[in-house]
Structure formats: C-alpha cells, structure tokens
Amino acid sequence: MQQPQLKVDKQVADVKEKQLVLKSDKFRNALQPCLDMIQGFRPEEIVCYGIGSLATQVSQWQLALVLLINEDLNMGMWAYDPVAIASDCETLDRFGVSIIAENEQAKRKVTKRTAFFMPHCEEFLYNNVLSANWSPESLSRVLIIGNHLGRYKDTQSSEEFATKSPFIRKALSGVTCTDLPSEKLLGLRNNPFAFTDTCVQLISGTLDF
C-alpha cells in the first residue's frame, strides 16, 4: 500500500504535469475567451464543489484547470467534496486551496464576487447555488463554471424540470455562456472527459424576481 505522504506527492506531481499540458498553445489559446469572461467578472474568490477524489485522473484534470484559471487572478480558493479524504485535503492545501469544513449542499450565499467551479456536478447543486442567491444583487456576484444549465431543460419534461430545478428554469433567459475548448486540443491518446459539456456562465440581473 502506498504511504500517505508518497500518495500526496504523486497527486501533486500528477496535477502539475496536467497543468503543463493545459498550457499547450492549442488548448490555452482556445481557452482565452473563457479566461476573458472570468477575468471580466473580476472574481474575489473561487469555490470548488464536486472535484472528487484526487486519486482519479478526472479530478486531477479538473483541479489543474481551475488552478490555471486562477493563475492570473490569484484569488483565494475553497473546495468541498464529500468523497475527499485526508490525502485529497493535503494535496489541495499544497496548491493553496482551503477546505470548506462542512457540506454546504452548494447553498452558499455570496457576499463577494464568487466564481463557482462545478464541472459535472448534480443538477440540484446548480439549483441550490441559484436559490441561495436569488436576488439581482447576489446573482450579479455569481459566475458558474460547470454544466450547461440549458441542457437540463432539454433532457426532461417541462413539468419535471420546473419541479426539480425551479431556479435553473427561471434563470435560463438570463444566462450568458462561453464553452470551454474541446479536450481533443490537448492532443492526448484518450480524452479525460474531465470538462466535457462545461462552460462559463453568468446570469443577468434583469430576471423576473
């Protein structure tokens, strides 16, 4: 069995290696519109939900991506995932990411401009972010990097969608999004599927509240 410290060292090295791949010209250049959108939002913190266990390749790619996003911003970063264990928390700490102490169920009400990094999270978590911040003032402080919110409307009946995700439904008319680049640009033999169907999304403050 791998010793805990060796496991953390390997996870850190693996994430750093993936950061270098993400900085390859093709992917980094294609990512620029997303970075411009995020930087234009001027976030004051980044909150990561659902990155998962950093023993997995997908989670390592996702962490590498959010670290790249924060490279020029240099914002405080926070993270929570219910499956995270001690080695994951230590790995995150090595990268300057603070651990959220309890499961917020993504119901964090923002007090500053916050970028939520939530690739491949469950539908209800996106709805909870919006529900907790359902006012013009709060929504103006929210940016979501995650699944296309509009996809949820397309994959279920209108009645089911309205029942399960009323705040996503109400937000859709005000969503502006920029897609992340295709993972094919990484030039890997096998795509990691770490941020497929992922985009940067802002929600207009002109919705019907």
PDB file of N, CA, C and O in Angstrom, residues 123-186:
ATOM      1  N   GLU A 123     -27.479  18.177 -10.865  1.00  0.00           N
ATOM      2  CA  GLU A 123     -28.396  19.274 -11.217  1.00  0.00           C
ATOM      3  C   GLU A 123     -28.853  20.059  -9.991  1.00  0.00           C
ATOM      4  O   GLU A 123     -28.902  21.294 -10.011  1.00  0.00           O
ATOM      5  N   PHE A 124     -29.183  19.367  -8.908  1.00  0.00           N
ATOM      6  CA  PHE A 124     -29.725  20.061  -7.737  1.00  0.00           C
ATOM      7  C   PHE A 124     -28.715  21.033  -7.124  1.00  0.00           C
ATOM      8  O   PHE A 124     -29.107  22.033  -6.503  1.00  0.00           O
ATOM      9  N   LEU A 125     -27.423  20.765  -7.294  1.00  0.00           N
ATOM     10  CA  LEU A 125     -26.419  21.667  -6.730  1.00  0.00           C
ATOM     11  C   LEU A 125     -26.401  23.010  -7.459  1.00  0.00           C
ATOM     12  O   LEU A 125     -26.268  24.067  -6.826  1.00  0.00           O
ATOM     13  N   TYR A 126     -26.565  22.990  -8.775  1.00  0.00           N
ATOM     14  CA  TYR A 126     -26.667  24.255  -9.512  1.00  0.00           C
ATOM     15  C   TYR A 126     -27.922  25.005  -9.097  1.00  0.00           C
ATOM     16  O   TYR A 126     -27.904  26.226  -8.919  1.00  0.00           O
ATOM     17  N   ASN A 127     -29.014  24.273  -8.934  1.00  0.00           N
ATOM     18  CA  ASN A 127     -30.258  24.912  -8.500  1.00  0.00           C
ATOM     19  C   ASN A 127     -30.086  25.529  -7.112  1.00  0.00           C
ATOM     20  O   ASN A 127     -30.591  26.631  -6.838  1.00  0.00           O
ATOM     21  N   ASN A 128     -29.331  24.849  -6.241  1.00  0.00           N
ATOM     22  CA  ASN A 128     -29.109  25.378  -4.894  1.00  0.00           C
ATOM     23  C   ASN A 128     -28.282  26.660  -4.909  1.00  0.00           C
ATOM     24  O   ASN A 128     -28.547  27.593  -4.137  1.00  0.00           O
ATOM     25  N   VAL A 129     -27.257  26.720  -5.765  1.00  0.00           N
ATOM     26  CA  VAL A 129     -26.466  27.954  -5.882  1.00  0.00           C
ATOM     27  C   VAL A 129     -27.369  29.125  -6.258  1.00  0.00           C
ATOM     28  O   VAL A 129     -27.299  30.211  -5.663  1.00  0.00           O
ATOM     29  N   LEU A 130     -28.225  28.894  -7.251  1.00  0.00           N
ATOM     30  CA  LEU A 130     -29.111  29.963  -7.706  1.00  0.00           C
ATOM     31  C   LEU A 130     -30.147  30.312  -6.651  1.00  0.00           C
ATOM     32  O   LEU A 130     -30.432  31.495  -6.403  1.00  0.00           O
ATOM     33  N   SER A 131     -30.716  29.307  -6.003  1.00  0.00           N
ATOM     34  CA  SER A 131     -31.721  29.538  -4.969  1.00  0.00           C
ATOM     35  C   SER A 131     -31.162  30.376  -3.825  1.00  0.00           C
ATOM     36  O   SER A 131     -31.809  31.315  -3.342  1.00  0.00           O
ATOM     37  N   ALA A 132     -29.953  30.054  -3.388  1.00  0.00           N
ATOM     38  CA  ALA A 132     -29.342  30.763  -2.264  1.00  0.00           C
ATOM     39  C   ALA A 132     -29.009  32.208  -2.603  1.00  0.00           C
ATOM     40  O   ALA A 132     -28.824  33.036  -1.696  1.00  0.00           O
ATOM     41  N   ASN A 133     -28.953  32.516  -3.895  1.00  0.00           N
ATOM     42  CA  ASN A 133     -28.533  33.862  -4.319  1.00  0.00           C
ATOM     43  C   ASN A 133     -29.572  34.524  -5.236  1.00  0.00           C
ATOM     44  O   ASN A 133     -29.225  35.325  -6.097  1.00  0.00           O
ATOM     45  N   TRP A 134     -30.843  34.197  -5.013  1.00  0.00           N
ATOM     46  CA  TRP A 134     -31.883  34.649  -5.919  1.00  0.00           C
ATOM     47  C   TRP A 134     -32.314  36.088  -5.627  1.00  0.00           C
ATOM     48  O   TRP A 134     -33.369  36.361  -5.055  1.00  0.00           O
ATOM     49  N   SER A 135     -31.472  37.009  -5.986  1.00  0.00           N
ATOM     50  CA  SER A 135     -31.779  38.441  -5.959  1.00  0.00           C
ATOM     51  C   SER A 135     -30.859  39.098  -6.971  1.00  0.00           C
ATOM     52  O   SER A 135     -29.782  38.567  -7.266  1.00  0.00           O
ATOM     53  N   PRO A 136     -31.250  40.241  -7.526  1.00  0.00           N
ATOM     54  CA  PRO A 136     -30.377  40.898  -8.511  1.00  0.00           C
ATOM     55  C   PRO A 136     -28.981  41.172  -7.973  1.00  0.00           C
ATOM     56  O   PRO A 136     -27.982  40.963  -8.669  1.00  0.00           O
ATOM     57  N   GLU A 137     -28.908  41.618  -6.729  1.00  0.00           N
ATOM     58  CA  GLU A 137     -27.606  41.965  -6.150  1.00  0.00           C
ATOM     59  C   GLU A 137     -26.721  40.733  -6.008  1.00  0.00           C
ATOM     60  O   GLU A 137     -25.542  40.742  -6.394  1.00  0.00           O
ATOM     61  N   SER A 138     -27.276  39.635  -5.475  1.00  0.00           N
ATOM     62  CA  SER A 138     -26.471  38.435  -5.263  1.00  0.00           C
ATOM     63  C   SER A 138     -26.093  37.757  -6.578  1.00  0.00           C
ATOM     64  O   SER A 138     -24.944  37.331  -6.756  1.00  0.00           O
ATOM     65  N   LEU A 139     -27.043  37.648  -7.514  1.00  0.00           N
ATOM     66  CA  LEU A 139     -26.736  36.986  -8.780  1.00  0.00           C
ATOM     67  C   LEU A 139     -25.675  37.733  -9.574  1.00  0.00           C
ATOM     68  O   LEU A 139     -24.927  37.123 -10.340  1.00  0.00           O
ATOM     69  N   SER A 140     -25.588  39.041  -9.376  1.00  0.00           N
ATOM     70  CA  SER A 140     -24.553  39.811 -10.070  1.00  0.00           C
ATOM     71  C   SER A 140     -23.164  39.454  -9.562  1.00  0.00           C
ATOM     72  O   SER A 140     -22.163  39.787 -10.193  1.00  0.00           O
ATOM     73  N   ARG A 141     -23.117  38.747  -8.430  1.00  0.00           N
ATOM     74  CA  ARG A 141     -21.835  38.337  -7.839  1.00  0.00           C
ATOM     75  C   ARG A 141     -21.538  36.864  -8.095  1.00  0.00           C
ATOM     76  O   ARG A 141     -20.616  36.307  -7.500  1.00  0.00           O
ATOM     77  N   VAL A 142     -22.333  36.199  -8.949  1.00  0.00           N
ATOM     78  CA  VAL A 142     -22.193  34.757  -9.171  1.00  0.00           C
ATOM     79  C   VAL A 142     -21.755  34.474 -10.606  1.00  0.00           C
ATOM     80  O   VAL A 142     -22.355  34.972 -11.564  1.00  0.00           O
ATOM     81  N   LEU A 143     -20.721  33.678 -10.748  1.00  0.00           N
ATOM     82  CA  LEU A 143     -20.298  33.112 -12.028  1.00  0.00           C
ATOM     83  C   LEU A 143     -20.179  31.609 -11.825  1.00  0.00           C
ATOM     84  O   LEU A 143     -19.666  31.159 -10.794  1.00  0.00           O
ATOM     85  N   ILE A 144     -20.679  30.823 -12.775  1.00  0.00           N
ATOM     86  CA  ILE A 144     -20.647  29.365 -12.661  1.00  0.00           C
ATOM     87  C   ILE A 144     -19.826  28.764 -13.791  1.00  0.00           C
ATOM     88  O   ILE A 144     -20.100  29.029 -14.971  1.00  0.00           O
ATOM     89  N   ILE A 145     -18.837  27.979 -13.434  1.00  0.00           N
ATOM     90  CA  ILE A 145     -18.072  27.190 -14.400  1.00  0.00           C
ATOM     91  C   ILE A 145     -18.522  25.751 -14.198  1.00  0.00           C
ATOM     92  O   ILE A 145     -18.185  25.115 -13.195  1.00  0.00           O
ATOM     93  N   GLY A 146     -19.334  25.259 -15.126  1.00  0.00           N
ATOM     94  CA  GLY A 146     -19.893  23.934 -14.922  1.00  0.00           C
ATOM     95  C   GLY A 146     -20.748  23.496 -16.092  1.00  0.00           C
ATOM     96  O   GLY A 146     -20.608  23.997 -17.216  1.00  0.00           O
ATOM     97  N   ASN A 147     -21.657  22.578 -15.820  1.00  0.00           N
ATOM     98  CA  ASN A 147     -22.526  22.043 -16.858  1.00  0.00           C
ATOM     99  C   ASN A 147     -23.386  23.138 -17.478  1.00  0.00           C
ATOM    100  O   ASN A 147     -23.782  24.088 -16.795  1.00  0.00           O
ATOM    101  N   HIS A 148     -23.712  22.975 -18.760  1.00  0.00           N
ATOM    102  CA  HIS A 148     -24.647  23.881 -19.421  1.00  0.00           C
ATOM    103  C   HIS A 148     -25.995  23.808 -18.707  1.00  0.00           C
ATOM    104  O   HIS A 148     -26.654  22.764 -18.704  1.00  0.00           O
ATOM    105  N   LEU A 149     -26.440  24.904 -18.125  1.00  0.00           N
ATOM    106  CA  LEU A 149     -27.712  24.883 -17.408  1.00  0.00           C
ATOM    107  C   LEU A 149     -28.875  24.597 -18.356  1.00  0.00           C
ATOM    108  O   LEU A 149     -29.853  23.948 -17.970  1.00  0.00           O
ATOM    109  N   GLY A 150     -28.764  25.053 -19.590  1.00  0.00           N
ATOM    110  CA  GLY A 150     -29.834  24.831 -20.555  1.00  0.00           C
ATOM    111  C   GLY A 150     -30.035  23.374 -20.920  1.00  0.00           C
ATOM    112  O   GLY A 150     -31.122  22.990 -21.377  1.00  0.00           O
ATOM    113  N   ARG A 151     -29.019  22.536 -20.714  1.00  0.00           N
ATOM    114  CA  ARG A 151     -29.142  21.119 -21.061  1.00  0.00           C
ATOM    115  C   ARG A 151     -30.212  20.431 -20.211  1.00  0.00           C
ATOM    116  O   ARG A 151     -30.852  19.477 -20.663  1.00  0.00           O
ATOM    117  N   TYR A 152     -30.393  20.915 -18.988  1.00  0.00           N
ATOM    118  CA  TYR A 152     -31.370  20.271 -18.110  1.00  0.00           C
ATOM    119  C   TYR A 152     -32.790  20.446 -18.632  1.00  0.00           C
ATOM    120  O   TYR A 152     -33.631  19.566 -18.462  1.00  0.00           O
ATOM    121  N   LYS A 153     -33.044  21.554 -19.272  1.00  0.00           N
ATOM    122  CA  LYS A 153     -34.364  21.772 -19.874  1.00  0.00           C
ATOM    123  C   LYS A 153     -34.609  20.796 -21.014  1.00  0.00           C
ATOM    124  O   LYS A 153     -35.749  20.354 -21.233  1.00  0.00           O
ATOM    125  N   ASP A 154     -33.550  20.455 -21.733  1.00  0.00           N
ATOM    126  CA  ASP A 154     -33.676  19.633 -22.936  1.00  0.00           C
ATOM    127  C   ASP A 154     -33.764  18.143 -22.648  1.00  0.00           C
ATOM    128  O   ASP A 154     -34.084  17.368 -23.542  1.00  0.00           O
ATOM    129  N   THR A 155     -33.472  17.728 -21.419  1.00  0.00           N
ATOM    130  CA  THR A 155     -33.364  16.295 -21.132  1.00  0.00           C
ATOM    131  C   THR A 155     -34.483  15.770 -20.235  1.00  0.00           C
ATOM    132  O   THR A 155     -34.397  14.635 -19.745  1.00  0.00           O
ATOM    133  N   GLN A 156     -35.518  16.578 -19.994  1.00  0.00           N
ATOM    134  CA  GLN A 156     -36.642  16.136 -19.169  1.00  0.00           C
ATOM    135  C   GLN A 156     -37.890  16.911 -19.551  1.00  0.00           C
ATOM    136  O   GLN A 156     -37.816  17.912 -20.267  1.00  0.00           O
ATOM    137  N   SER A 157     -39.022  16.462 -19.088  1.00  0.00           N
ATOM    138  CA  SER A 157     -40.266  17.158 -19.397  1.00  0.00           C
ATOM    139  C   SER A 157     -40.280  18.518 -18.712  1.00  0.00           C
ATOM    140  O   SER A 157     -39.589  18.740 -17.707  1.00  0.00           O
ATOM    141  N   SER A 158     -41.065  19.440 -19.245  1.00  0.00           N
ATOM    142  CA  SER A 158     -41.137  20.788 -18.669  1.00  0.00           C
ATOM    143  C   SER A 158     -41.666  20.734 -17.241  1.00  0.00           C
ATOM    144  O   SER A 158     -41.221  21.507 -16.376  1.00  0.00           O
ATOM    145  N   GLU A 159     -42.590  19.802 -16.961  1.00  0.00           N
ATOM    146  CA  GLU A 159     -43.151  19.685 -15.605  1.00  0.00           C
ATOM    147  C   GLU A 159     -42.087  19.191 -14.624  1.00  0.00           C
ATOM    148  O   GLU A 159     -41.945  19.725 -13.520  1.00  0.00           O
ATOM    149  N   GLU A 160     -41.329  18.182 -15.045  1.00  0.00           N
ATOM    150  CA  GLU A 160     -40.279  17.649 -14.182  1.00  0.00           C
ATOM    151  C   GLU A 160     -39.198  18.697 -13.940  1.00  0.00           C
ATOM    152  O   GLU A 160     -38.706  18.857 -12.810  1.00  0.00           O
ATOM    153  N   PHE A 161     -38.827  19.408 -14.995  1.00  0.00           N
ATOM    154  CA  PHE A 161     -37.805  20.447 -14.877  1.00  0.00           C
ATOM    155  C   PHE A 161     -38.246  21.539 -13.907  1.00  0.00           C
ATOM    156  O   PHE A 161     -37.480  21.961 -13.038  1.00  0.00           O
ATOM    157  N   ALA A 162     -39.489  21.994 -14.024  1.00  0.00           N
ATOM    158  CA  ALA A 162     -39.997  23.053 -13.149  1.00  0.00           C
ATOM    159  C   ALA A 162     -40.048  22.604 -11.696  1.00  0.00           C
ATOM    160  O   ALA A 162     -39.833  23.411 -10.773  1.00  0.00           O
ATOM    161  N   THR A 163     -40.316  21.323 -11.485  1.00  0.00           N
ATOM    162  CA  THR A 163     -40.400  20.793 -10.122  1.00  0.00           C
ATOM    163  C   THR A 163     -39.019  20.593  -9.506  1.00  0.00           C
ATOM    164  O   THR A 163     -38.777  20.976  -8.358  1.00  0.00           O
ATOM    165  N   LYS A 164     -38.110  20.003 -10.283  1.00  0.00           N
ATOM    166  CA  LYS A 164     -36.775  19.686  -9.768  1.00  0.00           C
ATOM    167  C   LYS A 164     -35.885  20.909  -9.646  1.00  0.00           C
ATOM    168  O   LYS A 164     -35.113  21.034  -8.690  1.00  0.00           O
ATOM    169  N   SER A 165     -35.964  21.794 -10.628  1.00  0.00           N
ATOM    170  CA  SER A 165     -34.994  22.890 -10.718  1.00  0.00           C
ATOM    171  C   SER A 165     -35.672  24.215 -11.052  1.00  0.00           C
ATOM    172  O   SER A 165     -35.408  24.819 -12.086  1.00  0.00           O
ATOM    173  N   PRO A 166     -36.528  24.701 -10.174  1.00  0.00           N
ATOM    174  CA  PRO A 166     -37.266  25.930 -10.489  1.00  0.00           C
ATOM    175  C   PRO A 166     -36.370  27.146 -10.702  1.00  0.00           C
ATOM    176  O   PRO A 166     -36.703  28.023 -11.511  1.00  0.00           O
ATOM    177  N   PHE A 167     -35.229  27.193 -10.005  1.00  0.00           N
ATOM    178  CA  PHE A 167     -34.377  28.374 -10.134  1.00  0.00           C
ATOM    179  C   PHE A 167     -33.516  28.315 -11.394  1.00  0.00           C
ATOM    180  O   PHE A 167     -33.237  29.350 -11.998  1.00  0.00           O
ATOM    181  N   ILE A 168     -33.109  27.112 -11.794  1.00  0.00           N
ATOM    182  CA  ILE A 168     -32.443  26.996 -13.092  1.00  0.00           C
ATOM    183  C   ILE A 168     -33.410  27.424 -14.189  1.00  0.00           C
ATOM    184  O   ILE A 168     -33.052  28.177 -15.100  1.00  0.00           O
ATOM    185  N   ARG A 169     -34.638  26.949 -14.105  1.00  0.00           N
ATOM    186  CA  ARG A 169     -35.641  27.284 -15.128  1.00  0.00           C
ATOM    187  C   ARG A 169     -35.839  28.793 -15.227  1.00  0.00           C
ATOM    188  O   ARG A 169     -35.874  29.360 -16.327  1.00  0.00           O
ATOM    189  N   LYS A 170     -35.947  29.448 -14.081  1.00  0.00           N
ATOM    190  CA  LYS A 170     -36.168  30.892 -14.097  1.00  0.00           C
ATOM    191  C   LYS A 170     -34.939  31.668 -14.567  1.00  0.00           C
ATOM    192  O   LYS A 170     -35.061  32.760 -15.114  1.00  0.00           O
ATOM    193  N   ALA A 171     -33.751  31.081 -14.360  1.00  0.00           N
ATOM    194  CA  ALA A 171     -32.513  31.779 -14.710  1.00  0.00           C
ATOM    195  C   ALA A 171     -32.166  31.695 -16.188  1.00  0.00           C
ATOM    196  O   ALA A 171     -31.404  32.529 -16.699  1.00  0.00           O
ATOM    197  N   LEU A 172     -32.695  30.691 -16.895  1.00  0.00           N
ATOM    198  CA  LEU A 172     -32.221  30.394 -18.247  1.00  0.00           C
ATOM    199  C   LEU A 172     -32.307  31.574 -19.198  1.00  0.00           C
ATOM    200  O   LEU A 172     -31.425  31.753 -20.048  1.00  0.00           O
ATOM    201  N   SER A 173     -33.351  32.386 -19.082  1.00  0.00           N
ATOM    202  CA  SER A 173     -33.500  33.504 -20.025  1.00  0.00           C
ATOM    203  C   SER A 173     -32.410  34.550 -19.838  1.00  0.00           C
ATOM    204  O   SER A 173     -32.186  35.376 -20.724  1.00  0.00           O
ATOM    205  N   GLY A 174     -31.704  34.501 -18.703  1.00  0.00           N
ATOM    206  CA  GLY A 174     -30.659  35.490 -18.455  1.00  0.00           C
ATOM    207  C   GLY A 174     -29.251  34.944 -18.488  1.00  0.00           C
ATOM    208  O   GLY A 174     -28.297  35.645 -18.133  1.00  0.00           O
ATOM    209  N   VAL A 175     -29.094  33.682 -18.923  1.00  0.00           N
ATOM    210  CA  VAL A 175     -27.773  33.055 -18.909  1.00  0.00           C
ATOM    211  C   VAL A 175     -26.969  33.440 -20.148  1.00  0.00           C
ATOM    212  O   VAL A 175     -27.448  33.352 -21.277  1.00  0.00           O
ATOM    213  N   THR A 176     -25.740  33.856 -19.921  1.00  0.00           N
ATOM    214  CA  THR A 176     -24.760  34.059 -20.992  1.00  0.00           C
ATOM    215  C   THR A 176     -23.635  33.068 -20.761  1.00  0.00           C
ATOM    216  O   THR A 176     -23.115  32.976 -19.641  1.00  0.00           O
ATOM    217  N   CYS A 177     -23.267  32.310 -21.807  1.00  0.00           N
ATOM    218  CA  CYS A 177     -22.245  31.288 -21.575  1.00  0.00           C
ATOM    219  C   CYS A 177     -21.204  31.268 -22.683  1.00  0.00           C
ATOM    220  O   CYS A 177     -21.469  31.660 -23.824  1.00  0.00           O
ATOM    221  N   THR A 178     -20.018  30.825 -22.295  1.00  0.00           N
ATOM    222  CA  THR A 178     -18.909  30.600 -23.224  1.00  0.00           C
ATOM    223  C   THR A 178     -18.390  29.192 -22.987  1.00  0.00           C
ATOM    224  O   THR A 178     -18.028  28.833 -21.864  1.00  0.00           O
ATOM    225  N   ASP A 179     -18.372  28.373 -24.045  1.00  0.00           N
ATOM    226  CA  ASP A 179     -17.960  26.979 -23.910  1.00  0.00           C
ATOM    227  C   ASP A 179     -16.457  26.842 -23.688  1.00  0.00           C
ATOM    228  O   ASP A 179     -15.655  27.583 -24.279  1.00  0.00           O
ATOM    229  N   LEU A 180     -16.089  25.870 -22.845  1.00  0.00           N
ATOM    230  CA  LEU A 180     -14.682  25.505 -22.743  1.00  0.00           C
ATOM    231  C   LEU A 180     -14.245  24.807 -24.021  1.00  0.00           C
ATOM    232  O   LEU A 180     -15.067  24.207 -24.718  1.00  0.00           O
ATOM    233  N   PRO A 181     -12.972  24.876 -24.356  1.00  0.00           N
ATOM    234  CA  PRO A 181     -12.497  24.221 -25.584  1.00  0.00           C
ATOM    235  C   PRO A 181     -12.618  22.704 -25.521  1.00  0.00           C
ATOM    236  O   PRO A 181     -12.694  22.121 -24.442  1.00  0.00           O
ATOM    237  N   SER A 182     -12.596  22.091 -26.681  1.00  0.00           N
ATOM    238  CA  SER A 182     -12.647  20.638 -26.767  1.00  0.00           C
ATOM    239  C   SER A 182     -11.386  20.028 -26.179  1.00  0.00           C
ATOM    240  O   SER A 182     -10.267  20.526 -26.386  1.00  0.00           O
ATOM    241  N   GLU A 183     -11.554  18.921 -25.462  1.00  0.00           N
ATOM    242  CA  GLU A 183     -10.409  18.213 -24.905  1.00  0.00           C
ATOM    243  C   GLU A 183      -9.522  17.620 -26.003  1.00  0.00           C
ATOM    244  O   GLU A 183      -8.368  17.266 -25.743  1.00  0.00           O
ATOM    245  N   LYS A 184     -10.036  17.516 -27.214  1.00  0.00           N
ATOM    246  CA  LYS A 184      -9.224  16.996 -28.321  1.00  0.00           C
ATOM    247  C   LYS A 184      -7.994  17.872 -28.553  1.00  0.00           C
ATOM    248  O   LYS A 184      -6.973  17.396 -29.059  1.00  0.00           O
ATOM    249  N   LEU A 185      -8.094  19.150 -28.196  1.00  0.00           N
ATOM    250  CA  LEU A 185      -6.970  20.068 -28.385  1.00  0.00           C
ATOM    251  C   LEU A 185      -5.788  19.743 -27.472  1.00  0.00           C
ATOM    252  O   LEU A 185      -4.696  20.273 -27.665  1.00  0.00           O
ATOM    253  N   LEU A 186      -6.016  18.900 -26.472  1.00  0.00           N
ATOM    254  CA  LEU A 186      -4.919  18.520 -25.575  1.00  0.00           C
ATOM    255  C   LEU A 186      -3.952  17.562 -26.250  1.00  0.00           C
ATOM    256  O   LEU A 186      -2.837  17.361 -25.770  1.00  0.00           O
TER     257      LEU A 186
END
